[in-house]
Amino acid sequence: MSKKRNTNILLGTILGASIIFNGYLAHNALANDNSPSVIVSVDKWKSSNVTYDFDDNTWPTSFDYAVNESAAGTGLKGWNANSGIFLGYSSSSNNDWLYGPADSLAVTLCYSDASHNLTEVNTTINSSYSWYTGLTGTPSSTQYDLKTVALHEMGHWHRLLDTYLSTHSSYVMYGYTNKGQVKRSLTSFDTEAAKIMYGPN
Ligand SMILES: [Zn+2]
């Protein structure tokens, strides 16, 4: 079965901060990109309320709910309930969800200032693939589950990084997914990583 990587491209200045997490040393990504213990970036939001918008020119309205639902966390332990950062829709937000060409299944670009405060985040869902947009049910063997991928990309909005350790394959922040796969609930690994970034709320 083919696997596609949810690329998380780091932009801005990164320092080599390190922290202890569940017995793993969680390095900064650029210093140790191939380490399975890389889970968080030093860049973070200054405000606890972060808005997102759907790009008017590219984003299919039929995709709205899968992203909004992931943010609200209805029916799952969503990021908003665990991270201390509240992601919410706003038609005037500069942080966009786009639908179009991308180097991988989905790409989240994060921009930060010299003080490591995030200034803008944009996610592109790759339009070359077939997407299942339902909130329940299962994608076919030819479809990727949008809600699953949106939940993962929102982890990048919190500046959680991909993990590629095979024993982490059940985690939302695992860097690969397959057609037909559904992973719509955060695991304790995901929520603990979010709490490292922003503390329990
Ligand atoms: Zn990713």
Short mmCIF file of N, CA and C in Angstrom, two decimals, residues 5-11 14 29-30 33 38-41 103-111 118 121-123 152-164 173-175:
data_model
loop_
_atom_site.label_atom_id
_atom_site.label_comp_id
_atom_site.label_asym_id
_atom_site.label_seq_id
_atom_site.Cartn_x
_atom_site.Cartn_y
_atom_site.Cartn_z
N ARG A 5 3.36 11.25 2.57
CA ARG A 5 3.86 11.99 3.72
C ARG A 5 3.13 13.33 3.83
N ASN A 6 2.68 13.65 5.03
CA ASN A 6 2.11 14.97 5.30
C ASN A 6 3.27 15.90 5.63
N THR A 7 3.77 16.54 4.64
CA THR A 7 4.98 17.33 4.84
C THR A 7 4.71 18.53 5.73
N ASN A 8 5.61 18.73 6.65
CA ASN A 8 5.54 19.87 7.55
C ASN A 8 6.80 20.68 7.31
N ILE A 9 6.68 21.73 6.57
CA ILE A 9 7.85 22.51 6.20
C ILE A 9 8.06 23.64 7.21
N LEU A 10 9.27 23.71 7.73
CA LEU A 10 9.58 24.72 8.74
C LEU A 10 10.16 25.96 8.09
N LEU A 11 9.60 27.09 8.43
CA LEU A 11 10.16 28.36 7.99
C LEU A 11 10.43 29.21 9.22
N ILE A 14 14.81 28.95 13.86
CA ILE A 14 14.61 27.92 14.87
C ILE A 14 15.84 27.84 15.75
N ALA A 29 13.73 20.59 15.45
CA ALA A 29 13.67 19.80 14.21
C ALA A 29 14.88 19.96 13.32
N LEU A 30 15.31 21.17 13.10
CA LEU A 30 16.39 21.38 12.14
C LEU A 30 17.70 20.79 12.64
N ASP A 33 16.69 16.31 12.37
CA ASP A 33 15.46 16.11 11.62
C ASP A 33 15.03 14.66 11.52
N VAL A 38 11.63 14.06 17.84
CA VAL A 38 11.30 15.43 17.50
C VAL A 38 9.79 15.58 17.51
N ILE A 39 9.27 16.36 18.41
CA ILE A 39 7.80 16.46 18.48
C ILE A 39 7.29 17.88 18.47
N VAL A 40 8.10 18.85 18.88
CA VAL A 40 7.59 20.21 18.95
C VAL A 40 8.62 21.20 18.42
N SER A 41 8.12 22.32 17.95
CA SER A 41 8.96 23.42 17.50
C SER A 41 9.07 24.45 18.62
N ASP A 103 3.40 19.28 -2.78
CA ASP A 103 4.44 18.28 -2.95
C ASP A 103 4.09 16.95 -2.29
N SER A 104 3.10 16.98 -1.40
CA SER A 104 2.71 15.75 -0.74
C SER A 104 1.22 15.80 -0.48
N LEU A 105 0.74 14.94 0.36
CA LEU A 105 -0.70 14.83 0.58
C LEU A 105 -1.29 16.13 1.11
N ALA A 106 -0.58 16.74 2.04
CA ALA A 106 -0.99 18.03 2.60
C ALA A 106 0.26 18.74 3.09
N VAL A 107 0.27 20.04 2.99
CA VAL A 107 1.45 20.81 3.39
C VAL A 107 1.00 21.97 4.27
N THR A 108 1.64 22.12 5.42
CA THR A 108 1.38 23.26 6.29
C THR A 108 2.63 24.12 6.37
N LEU A 109 2.51 25.35 5.96
CA LEU A 109 3.61 26.31 6.03
C LEU A 109 3.39 27.23 7.21
N CYS A 110 4.43 27.37 8.04
CA CYS A 110 4.33 28.19 9.23
C CYS A 110 5.36 29.32 9.16
N TYR A 111 4.92 30.52 9.47
CA TYR A 111 5.78 31.69 9.44
C TYR A 111 5.87 32.26 10.84
N LEU A 118 4.48 32.80 16.09
CA LEU A 118 3.88 32.51 14.80
C LEU A 118 3.13 33.73 14.30
N VAL A 121 -0.07 30.88 9.35
CA VAL A 121 0.00 29.46 9.02
C VAL A 121 -0.97 29.19 7.88
N ASN A 122 -0.51 28.44 6.89
CA ASN A 122 -1.37 28.08 5.76
C ASN A 122 -1.23 26.59 5.48
N THR A 123 -2.36 25.94 5.26
CA THR A 123 -2.36 24.52 4.89
C THR A 123 -2.93 24.35 3.50
N HIS A 152 -4.44 16.13 11.73
CA HIS A 152 -2.97 16.08 11.73
C HIS A 152 -2.38 17.46 11.41
N GLU A 153 -2.89 18.09 10.36
CA GLU A 153 -2.34 19.39 9.98
C GLU A 153 -2.57 20.42 11.07
N MET A 154 -3.68 20.33 11.78
CA MET A 154 -3.91 21.25 12.90
C MET A 154 -2.90 21.05 14.01
N GLY A 155 -2.35 19.85 14.11
CA GLY A 155 -1.25 19.65 15.03
C GLY A 155 -0.06 20.52 14.65
N HIS A 156 0.16 20.64 13.33
CA HIS A 156 1.23 21.53 12.86
C HIS A 156 0.89 22.99 13.13
N TRP A 157 -0.38 23.34 13.10
CA TRP A 157 -0.76 24.71 13.46
C TRP A 157 -0.35 25.01 14.90
N HIS A 158 -0.32 23.99 15.73
CA HIS A 158 0.16 24.14 17.11
C HIS A 158 1.67 24.02 17.20
N ARG A 159 2.33 23.76 16.07
CA ARG A 159 3.76 23.55 15.95
C ARG A 159 4.22 22.23 16.56
N LEU A 160 3.33 21.27 16.56
CA LEU A 160 3.78 19.91 16.78
C LEU A 160 4.37 19.41 15.46
N LEU A 161 5.37 18.55 15.55
CA LEU A 161 6.07 18.08 14.36
C LEU A 161 5.71 16.62 14.09
N ASP A 162 6.01 16.18 12.89
CA ASP A 162 5.76 14.78 12.54
C ASP A 162 6.65 13.85 13.34
N THR A 163 6.10 12.70 13.68
CA THR A 163 6.94 11.62 14.18
C THR A 163 6.88 10.48 13.17
N TYR A 164 8.02 9.84 12.92
CA TYR A 164 8.09 8.78 11.91
C TYR A 164 8.46 7.43 12.50
N MET A 173 -0.03 12.58 15.03
CA MET A 173 1.13 13.27 14.50
C MET A 173 2.13 12.34 13.81
N TYR A 174 1.79 11.09 13.64
CA TYR A 174 2.59 10.21 12.79
C TYR A 174 2.56 10.78 11.37
N GLY A 175 3.71 10.77 10.71
CA GLY A 175 3.87 11.52 9.47
C GLY A 175 3.37 10.86 8.21
#
